[in-house]
PDB file of C-alpha atoms in Angstrom:
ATOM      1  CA  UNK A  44      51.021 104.873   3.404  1.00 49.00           C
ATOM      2  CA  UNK A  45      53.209 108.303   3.413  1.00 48.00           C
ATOM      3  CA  UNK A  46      54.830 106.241   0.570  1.00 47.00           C
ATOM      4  CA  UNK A  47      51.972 105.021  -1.415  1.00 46.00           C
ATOM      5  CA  UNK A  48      50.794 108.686  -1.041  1.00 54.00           C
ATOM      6  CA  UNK A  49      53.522 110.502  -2.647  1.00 53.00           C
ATOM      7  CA  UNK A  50      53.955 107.666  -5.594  1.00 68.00           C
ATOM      8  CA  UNK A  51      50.049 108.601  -6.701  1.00 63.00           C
ATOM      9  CA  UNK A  52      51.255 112.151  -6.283  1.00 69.00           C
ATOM     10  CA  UNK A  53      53.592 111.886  -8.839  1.00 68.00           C
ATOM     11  CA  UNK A  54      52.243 109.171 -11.186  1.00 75.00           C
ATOM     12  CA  UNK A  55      49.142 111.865 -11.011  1.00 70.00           C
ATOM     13  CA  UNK A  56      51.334 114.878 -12.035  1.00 72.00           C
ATOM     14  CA  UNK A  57      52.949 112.991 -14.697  1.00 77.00           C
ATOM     15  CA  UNK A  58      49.393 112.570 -16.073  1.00 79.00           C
ATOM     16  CA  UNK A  59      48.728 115.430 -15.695  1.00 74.00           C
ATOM     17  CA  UNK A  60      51.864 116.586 -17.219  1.00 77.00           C
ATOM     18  CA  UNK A  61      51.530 114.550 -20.341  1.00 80.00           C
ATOM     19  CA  UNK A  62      47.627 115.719 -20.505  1.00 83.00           C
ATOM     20  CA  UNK A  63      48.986 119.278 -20.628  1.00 84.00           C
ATOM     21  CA  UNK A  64      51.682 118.484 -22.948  1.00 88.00           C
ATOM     22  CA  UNK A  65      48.912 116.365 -25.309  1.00 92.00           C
ATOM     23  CA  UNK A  66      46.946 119.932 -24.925  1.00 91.00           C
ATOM     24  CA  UNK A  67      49.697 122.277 -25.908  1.00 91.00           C
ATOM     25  CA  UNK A  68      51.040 120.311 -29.114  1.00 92.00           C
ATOM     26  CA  UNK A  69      46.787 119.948 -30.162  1.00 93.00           C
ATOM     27  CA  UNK A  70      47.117 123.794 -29.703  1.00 93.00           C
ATOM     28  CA  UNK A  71      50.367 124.409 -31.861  1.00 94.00           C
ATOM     29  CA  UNK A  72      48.871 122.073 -34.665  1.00 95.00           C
ATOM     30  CA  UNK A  73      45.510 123.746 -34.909  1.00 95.00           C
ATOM     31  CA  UNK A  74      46.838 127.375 -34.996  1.00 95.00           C
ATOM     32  CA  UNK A  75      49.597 126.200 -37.202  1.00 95.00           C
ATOM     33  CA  UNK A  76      47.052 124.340 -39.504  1.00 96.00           C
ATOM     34  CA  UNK A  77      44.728 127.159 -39.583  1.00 96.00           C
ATOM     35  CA  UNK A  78      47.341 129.674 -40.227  1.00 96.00           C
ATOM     36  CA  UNK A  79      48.397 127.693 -42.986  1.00 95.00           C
ATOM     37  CA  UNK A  80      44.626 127.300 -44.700  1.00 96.00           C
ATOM     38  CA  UNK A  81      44.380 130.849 -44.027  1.00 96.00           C
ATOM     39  CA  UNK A  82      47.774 131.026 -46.202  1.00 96.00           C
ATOM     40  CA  UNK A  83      46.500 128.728 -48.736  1.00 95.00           C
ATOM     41  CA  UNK A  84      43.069 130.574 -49.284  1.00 94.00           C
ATOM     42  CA  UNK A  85      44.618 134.061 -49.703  1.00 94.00           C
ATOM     43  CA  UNK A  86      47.402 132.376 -52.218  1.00 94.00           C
ATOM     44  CA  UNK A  87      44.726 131.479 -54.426  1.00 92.00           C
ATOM     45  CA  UNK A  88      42.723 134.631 -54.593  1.00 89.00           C
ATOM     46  CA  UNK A  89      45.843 136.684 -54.945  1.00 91.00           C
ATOM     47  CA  UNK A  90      46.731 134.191 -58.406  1.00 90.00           C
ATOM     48  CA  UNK A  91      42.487 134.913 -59.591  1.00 86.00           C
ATOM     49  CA  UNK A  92      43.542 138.504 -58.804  1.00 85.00           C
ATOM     50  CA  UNK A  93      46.335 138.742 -60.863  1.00 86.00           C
ATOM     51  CA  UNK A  94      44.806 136.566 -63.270  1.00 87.00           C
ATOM     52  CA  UNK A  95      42.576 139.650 -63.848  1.00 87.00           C
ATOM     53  CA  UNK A  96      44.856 142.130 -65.055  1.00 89.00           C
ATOM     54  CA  UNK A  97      45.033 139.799 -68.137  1.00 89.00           C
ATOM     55  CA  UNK A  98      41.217 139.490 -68.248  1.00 90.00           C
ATOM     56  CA  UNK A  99      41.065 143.085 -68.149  1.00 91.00           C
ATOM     57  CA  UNK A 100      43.154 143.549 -71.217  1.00 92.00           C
ATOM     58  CA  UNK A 101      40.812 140.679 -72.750  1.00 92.00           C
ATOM     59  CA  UNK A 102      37.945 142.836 -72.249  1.00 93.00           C
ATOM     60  CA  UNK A 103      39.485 145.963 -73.615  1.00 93.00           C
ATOM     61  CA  UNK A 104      40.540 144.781 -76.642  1.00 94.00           C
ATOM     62  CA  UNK A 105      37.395 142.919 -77.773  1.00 93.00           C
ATOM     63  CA  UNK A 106      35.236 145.731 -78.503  1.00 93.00           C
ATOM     64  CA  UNK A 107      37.352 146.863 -81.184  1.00 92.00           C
ATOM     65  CA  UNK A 108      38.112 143.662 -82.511  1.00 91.00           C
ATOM     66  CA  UNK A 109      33.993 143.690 -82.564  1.00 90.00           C
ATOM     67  CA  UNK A 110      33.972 146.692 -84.703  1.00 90.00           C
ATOM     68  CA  UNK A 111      36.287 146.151 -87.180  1.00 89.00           C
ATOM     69  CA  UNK A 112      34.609 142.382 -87.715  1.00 88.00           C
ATOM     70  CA  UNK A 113      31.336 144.186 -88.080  1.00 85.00           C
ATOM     71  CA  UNK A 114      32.809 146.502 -91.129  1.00 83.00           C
ATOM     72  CA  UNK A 115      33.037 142.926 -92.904  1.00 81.00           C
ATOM     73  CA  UNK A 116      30.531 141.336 -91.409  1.00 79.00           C
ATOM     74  CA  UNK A 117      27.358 143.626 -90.501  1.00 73.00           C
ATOM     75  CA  UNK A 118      24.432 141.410 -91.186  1.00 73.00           C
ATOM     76  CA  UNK A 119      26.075 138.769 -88.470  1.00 76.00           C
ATOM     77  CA  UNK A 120      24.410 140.288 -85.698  1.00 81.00           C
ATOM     78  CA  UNK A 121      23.622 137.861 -83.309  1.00 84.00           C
ATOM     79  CA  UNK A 122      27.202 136.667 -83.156  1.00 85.00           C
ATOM     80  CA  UNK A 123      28.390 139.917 -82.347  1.00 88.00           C
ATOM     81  CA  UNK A 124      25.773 140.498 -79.688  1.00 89.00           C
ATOM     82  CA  UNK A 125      26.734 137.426 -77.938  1.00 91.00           C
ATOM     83  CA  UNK A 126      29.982 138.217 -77.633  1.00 92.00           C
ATOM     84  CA  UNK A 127      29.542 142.116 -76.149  1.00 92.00           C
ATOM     85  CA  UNK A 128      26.753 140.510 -73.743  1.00 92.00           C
ATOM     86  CA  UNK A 129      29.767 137.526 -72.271  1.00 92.00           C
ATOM     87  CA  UNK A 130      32.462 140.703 -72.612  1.00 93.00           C
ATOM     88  CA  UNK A 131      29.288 142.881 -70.923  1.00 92.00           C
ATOM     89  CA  UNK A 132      28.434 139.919 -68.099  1.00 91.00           C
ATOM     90  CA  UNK A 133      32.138 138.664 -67.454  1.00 90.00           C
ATOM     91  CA  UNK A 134      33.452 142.465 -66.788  1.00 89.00           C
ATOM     92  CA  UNK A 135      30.063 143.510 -64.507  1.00 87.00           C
ATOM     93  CA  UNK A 136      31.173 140.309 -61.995  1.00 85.00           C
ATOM     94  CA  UNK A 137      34.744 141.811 -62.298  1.00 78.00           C
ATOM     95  CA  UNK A 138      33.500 145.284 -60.863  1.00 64.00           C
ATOM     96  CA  UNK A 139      30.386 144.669 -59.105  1.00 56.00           C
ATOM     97  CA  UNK A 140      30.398 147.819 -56.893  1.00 45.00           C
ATOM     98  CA  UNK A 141      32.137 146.656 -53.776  1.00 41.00           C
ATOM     99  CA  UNK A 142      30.069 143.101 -53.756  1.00 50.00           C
ATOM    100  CA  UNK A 143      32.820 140.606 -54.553  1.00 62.00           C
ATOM    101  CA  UNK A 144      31.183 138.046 -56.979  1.00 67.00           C
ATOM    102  CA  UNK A 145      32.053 134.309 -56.086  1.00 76.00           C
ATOM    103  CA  UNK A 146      35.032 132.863 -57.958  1.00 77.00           C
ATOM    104  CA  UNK A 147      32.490 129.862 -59.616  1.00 80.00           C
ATOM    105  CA  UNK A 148      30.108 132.767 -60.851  1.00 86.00           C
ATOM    106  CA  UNK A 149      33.363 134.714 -62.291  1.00 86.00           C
ATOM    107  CA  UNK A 150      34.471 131.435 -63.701  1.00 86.00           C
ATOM    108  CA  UNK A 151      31.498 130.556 -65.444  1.00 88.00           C
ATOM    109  CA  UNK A 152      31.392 134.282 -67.219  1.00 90.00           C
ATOM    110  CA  UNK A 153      34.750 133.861 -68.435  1.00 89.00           C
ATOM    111  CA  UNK A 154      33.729 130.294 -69.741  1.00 88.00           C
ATOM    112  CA  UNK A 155      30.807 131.690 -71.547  1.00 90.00           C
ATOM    113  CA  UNK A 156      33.185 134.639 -72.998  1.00 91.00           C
ATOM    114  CA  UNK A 157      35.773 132.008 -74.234  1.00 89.00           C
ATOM    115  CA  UNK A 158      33.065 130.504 -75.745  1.00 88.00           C
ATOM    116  CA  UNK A 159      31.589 133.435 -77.337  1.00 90.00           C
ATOM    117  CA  UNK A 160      34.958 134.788 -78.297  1.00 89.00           C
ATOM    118  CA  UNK A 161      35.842 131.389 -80.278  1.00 87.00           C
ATOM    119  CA  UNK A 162      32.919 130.887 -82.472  1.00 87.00           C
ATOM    120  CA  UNK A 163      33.191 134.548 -83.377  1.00 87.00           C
ATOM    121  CA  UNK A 164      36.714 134.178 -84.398  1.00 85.00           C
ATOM    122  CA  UNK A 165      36.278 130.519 -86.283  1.00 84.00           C
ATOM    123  CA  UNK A 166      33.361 132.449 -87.903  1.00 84.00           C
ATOM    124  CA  UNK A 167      35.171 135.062 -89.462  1.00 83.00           C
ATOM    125  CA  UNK A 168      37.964 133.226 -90.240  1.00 79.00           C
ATOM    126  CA  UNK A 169      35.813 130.738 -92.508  1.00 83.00           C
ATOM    127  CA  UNK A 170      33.482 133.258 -93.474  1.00 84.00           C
ATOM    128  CA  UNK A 171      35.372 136.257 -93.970  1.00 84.00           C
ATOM    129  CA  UNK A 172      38.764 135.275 -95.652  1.00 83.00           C
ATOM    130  CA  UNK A 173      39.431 139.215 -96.722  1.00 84.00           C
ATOM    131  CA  UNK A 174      40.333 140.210 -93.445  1.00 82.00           C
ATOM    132  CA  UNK A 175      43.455 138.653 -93.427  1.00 76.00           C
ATOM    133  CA  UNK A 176      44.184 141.990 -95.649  1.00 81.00           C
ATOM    134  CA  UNK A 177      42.742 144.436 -92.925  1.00 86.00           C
ATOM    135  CA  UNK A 178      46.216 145.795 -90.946  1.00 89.00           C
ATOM    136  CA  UNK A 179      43.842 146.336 -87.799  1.00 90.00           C
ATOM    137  CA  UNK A 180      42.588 143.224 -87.468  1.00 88.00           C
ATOM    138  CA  UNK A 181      45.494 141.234 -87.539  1.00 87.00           C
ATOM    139  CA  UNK A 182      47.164 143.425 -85.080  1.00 91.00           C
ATOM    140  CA  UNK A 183      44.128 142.951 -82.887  1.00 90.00           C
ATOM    141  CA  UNK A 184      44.112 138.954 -83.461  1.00 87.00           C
ATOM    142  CA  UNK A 185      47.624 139.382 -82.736  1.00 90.00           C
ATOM    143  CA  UNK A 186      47.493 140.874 -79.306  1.00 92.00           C
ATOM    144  CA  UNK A 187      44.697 138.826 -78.680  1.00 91.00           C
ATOM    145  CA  UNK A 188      46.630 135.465 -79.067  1.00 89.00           C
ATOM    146  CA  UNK A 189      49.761 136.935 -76.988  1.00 92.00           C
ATOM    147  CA  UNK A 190      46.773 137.841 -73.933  1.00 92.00           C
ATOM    148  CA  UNK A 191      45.004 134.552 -74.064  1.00 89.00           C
ATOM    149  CA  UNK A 192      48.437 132.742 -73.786  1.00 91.00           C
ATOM    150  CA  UNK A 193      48.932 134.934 -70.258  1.00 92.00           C
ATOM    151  CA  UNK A 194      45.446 134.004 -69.349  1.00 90.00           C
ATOM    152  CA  UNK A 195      46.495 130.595 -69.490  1.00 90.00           C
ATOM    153  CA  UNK A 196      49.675 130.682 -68.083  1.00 92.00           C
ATOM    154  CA  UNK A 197      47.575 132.673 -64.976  1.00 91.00           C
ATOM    155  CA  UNK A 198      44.873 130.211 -65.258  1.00 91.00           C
ATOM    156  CA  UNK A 199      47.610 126.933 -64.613  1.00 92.00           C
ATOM    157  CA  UNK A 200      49.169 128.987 -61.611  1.00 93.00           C
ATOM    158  CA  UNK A 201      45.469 129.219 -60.270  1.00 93.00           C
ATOM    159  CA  UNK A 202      44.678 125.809 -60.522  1.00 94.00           C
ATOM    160  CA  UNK A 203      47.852 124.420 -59.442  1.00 94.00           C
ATOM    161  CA  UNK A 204      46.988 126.549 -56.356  1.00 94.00           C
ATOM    162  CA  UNK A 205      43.568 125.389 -56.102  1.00 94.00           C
ATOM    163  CA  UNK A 206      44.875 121.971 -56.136  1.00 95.00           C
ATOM    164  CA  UNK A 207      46.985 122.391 -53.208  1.00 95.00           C
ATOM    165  CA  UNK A 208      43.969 124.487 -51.086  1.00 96.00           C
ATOM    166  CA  UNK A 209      41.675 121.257 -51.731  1.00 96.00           C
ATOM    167  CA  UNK A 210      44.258 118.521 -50.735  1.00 96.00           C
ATOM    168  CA  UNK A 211      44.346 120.417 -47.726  1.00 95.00           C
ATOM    169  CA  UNK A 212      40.365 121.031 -47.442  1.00 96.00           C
ATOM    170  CA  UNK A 213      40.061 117.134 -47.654  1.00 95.00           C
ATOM    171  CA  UNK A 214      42.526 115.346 -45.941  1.00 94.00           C
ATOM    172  CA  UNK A 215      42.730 114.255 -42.566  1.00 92.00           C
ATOM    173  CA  UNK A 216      43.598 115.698 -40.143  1.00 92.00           C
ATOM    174  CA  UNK A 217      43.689 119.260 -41.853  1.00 94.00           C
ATOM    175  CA  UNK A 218      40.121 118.707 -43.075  1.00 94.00           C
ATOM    176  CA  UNK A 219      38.840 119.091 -39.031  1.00 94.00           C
ATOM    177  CA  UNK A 220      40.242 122.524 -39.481  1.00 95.00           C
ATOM    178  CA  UNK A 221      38.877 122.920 -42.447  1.00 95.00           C
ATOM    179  CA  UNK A 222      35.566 122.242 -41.473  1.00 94.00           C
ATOM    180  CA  UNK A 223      35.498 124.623 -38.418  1.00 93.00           C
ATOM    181  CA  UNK A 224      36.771 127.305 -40.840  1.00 94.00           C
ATOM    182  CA  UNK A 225      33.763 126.182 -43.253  1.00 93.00           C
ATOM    183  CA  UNK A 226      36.148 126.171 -46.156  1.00 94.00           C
ATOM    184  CA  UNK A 227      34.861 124.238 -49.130  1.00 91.00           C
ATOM    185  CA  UNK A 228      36.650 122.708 -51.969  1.00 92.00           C
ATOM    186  CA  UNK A 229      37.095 125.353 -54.913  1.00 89.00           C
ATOM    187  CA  UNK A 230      36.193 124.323 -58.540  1.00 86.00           C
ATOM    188  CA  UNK A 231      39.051 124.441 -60.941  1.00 88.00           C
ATOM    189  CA  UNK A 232      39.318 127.068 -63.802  1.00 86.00           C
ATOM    190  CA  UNK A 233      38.465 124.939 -66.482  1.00 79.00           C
ATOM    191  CA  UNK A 234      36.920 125.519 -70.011  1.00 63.00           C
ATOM    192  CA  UNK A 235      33.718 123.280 -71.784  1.00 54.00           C
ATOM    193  CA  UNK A 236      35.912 121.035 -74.140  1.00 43.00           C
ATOM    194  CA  UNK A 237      39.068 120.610 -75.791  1.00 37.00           C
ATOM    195  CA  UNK A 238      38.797 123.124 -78.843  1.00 41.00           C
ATOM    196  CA  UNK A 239      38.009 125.587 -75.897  1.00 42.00           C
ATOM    197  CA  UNK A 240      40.993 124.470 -74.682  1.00 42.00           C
ATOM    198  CA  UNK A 241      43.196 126.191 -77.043  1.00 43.00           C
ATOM    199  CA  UNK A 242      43.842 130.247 -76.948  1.00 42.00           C
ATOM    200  CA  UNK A 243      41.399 131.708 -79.575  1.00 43.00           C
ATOM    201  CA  UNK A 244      44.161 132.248 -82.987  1.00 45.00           C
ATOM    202  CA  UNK A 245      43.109 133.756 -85.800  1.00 41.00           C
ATOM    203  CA  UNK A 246      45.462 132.737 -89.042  1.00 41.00           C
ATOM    204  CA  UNK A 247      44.968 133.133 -92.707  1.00 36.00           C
ATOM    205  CA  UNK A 248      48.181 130.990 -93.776  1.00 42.00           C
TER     206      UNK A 248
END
C-alpha cells in the first residue's frame, strides 16, 4: 500500500510537473508573441512616419507650383481649388493638434491629393504647352517628380510592413494574441487605378 502510495505520488508530481512546464512555455509564447505584435505595430507607424517627411515636402511645394500654373491658366479655377482643398485636407490630418488621425483617414487624403495633383498636371500639360518655356515651372515639376519617386519608395517599405503586421494579425496561433490585443488588419497604401499608379511627371519632349 506504502508502495502503491508513493508510485501515485510521483506519477502525480510528474503531472503536475509537465502541467507547470505546459504553463510556463504557454507563458514564454504569449509574451514573446505579444512583444513581437507590439514590434510589428510600431515598425509600421515608424515607416507612415517617415513616409511623412516626403509628404511634407509634397505639400510645400504644391502651392507654388499652383501659382505659377495659375499665371497661365487663371480662368481654370476649379482645378486649382481642388487641388489646395486635397493639399488643405491631406496636411490638416497630418497636424491635427495632438489628435492623431487614423492611418485609413490619412490614406484616403493622400489618395484624393494624388488624384487632384494628376489631373492638374495632365491638364496643363495638354492645355498649356507654353509652360514648358517657364524656368520655374519646370524646376518645380522637376522636384516634384524626384519627391513622388521617395513617396513611393516610402509607400513600398510601408506596405511591405503592413504585409508582415497582417500575416501575423491572421494566422493561427498569433491571431489569439492578436485578438486580445484588438489589433485589426491595416489597409494597404494603395492609389484608385493604374495611371494613379505612376508619380505625377510633367514633360514637354
Amino acid at each position: 500500500m506504502q508502495f502503491l502510495s508513493l508510485s501515485g505520488a510521483v506519477i502525480g508530481g510528474i503531472i503536475g510537473g509537465v502541467v507547470g512546464l505546459l504553463i510556463v512555455i504557454i507563458a514564454v509564447w504569449y509574451i514573446t508573441t505579444h512583444n513581437s505584435l507590439i514590434g510589428l505595430k510600431n515598425d509600421v507607424e515608424e515607416s507612415f512616419s517617415a513616409m511623412d517627411v516626403q509628404l511634407k515636402k509634397r505639400y510645400d511645394l504644391i502651392p507654388n507650383l499652383v501659382e505659377v500654373c495659375k499665371g497661365y491658366a487663371k480662368h481654370e479655377s476649379e482645378t486649382f481649388i481642388r487641388v489646395t482643398e486635397a493639399r488643405n485636407a491631406a496636411m490638416g490630418l497630418m497636424s491635427s493638434g495632438g489628435k492623431k488621425a487614423s492611418s485609413a483617414d490619412r490614406i484616403a487624403a493622400e489618395r484624393e491629393l494624388s488624384s487632384s495633383l494628376q489631373t492638374l498636371l495632365n491638364f496643363v500639360k495638354e492645355s498649356y504647352p507654353q509652360l514648358k518655356a517657364d524656368t520655374q515651372f519646370n524646376s518645380l515639376s522637376n522636384k516634384l517628380s524626384q519627391i513622388e519617386e521617395e513617396i513611393a519608395r516610402s509607400r513600398n517599405y510601408y506596405n511591405a510592413k503592413i504585409k508582415i503586421l497582417n500575416n501575423k494579425i491572421e494566422r493561427f496561433p498569433s491571431s489569439i494574441v492578436a485578438r486580445k490585443m484588438q489589433l485589426e488588419r491595416r489597409a494597404y497604401f494603395e492609389l484608385d487605378n493604374v495611371q494613379e499608379r505612376v508619380a505625377p511627371k510633367v514633360s514637354f519632349d
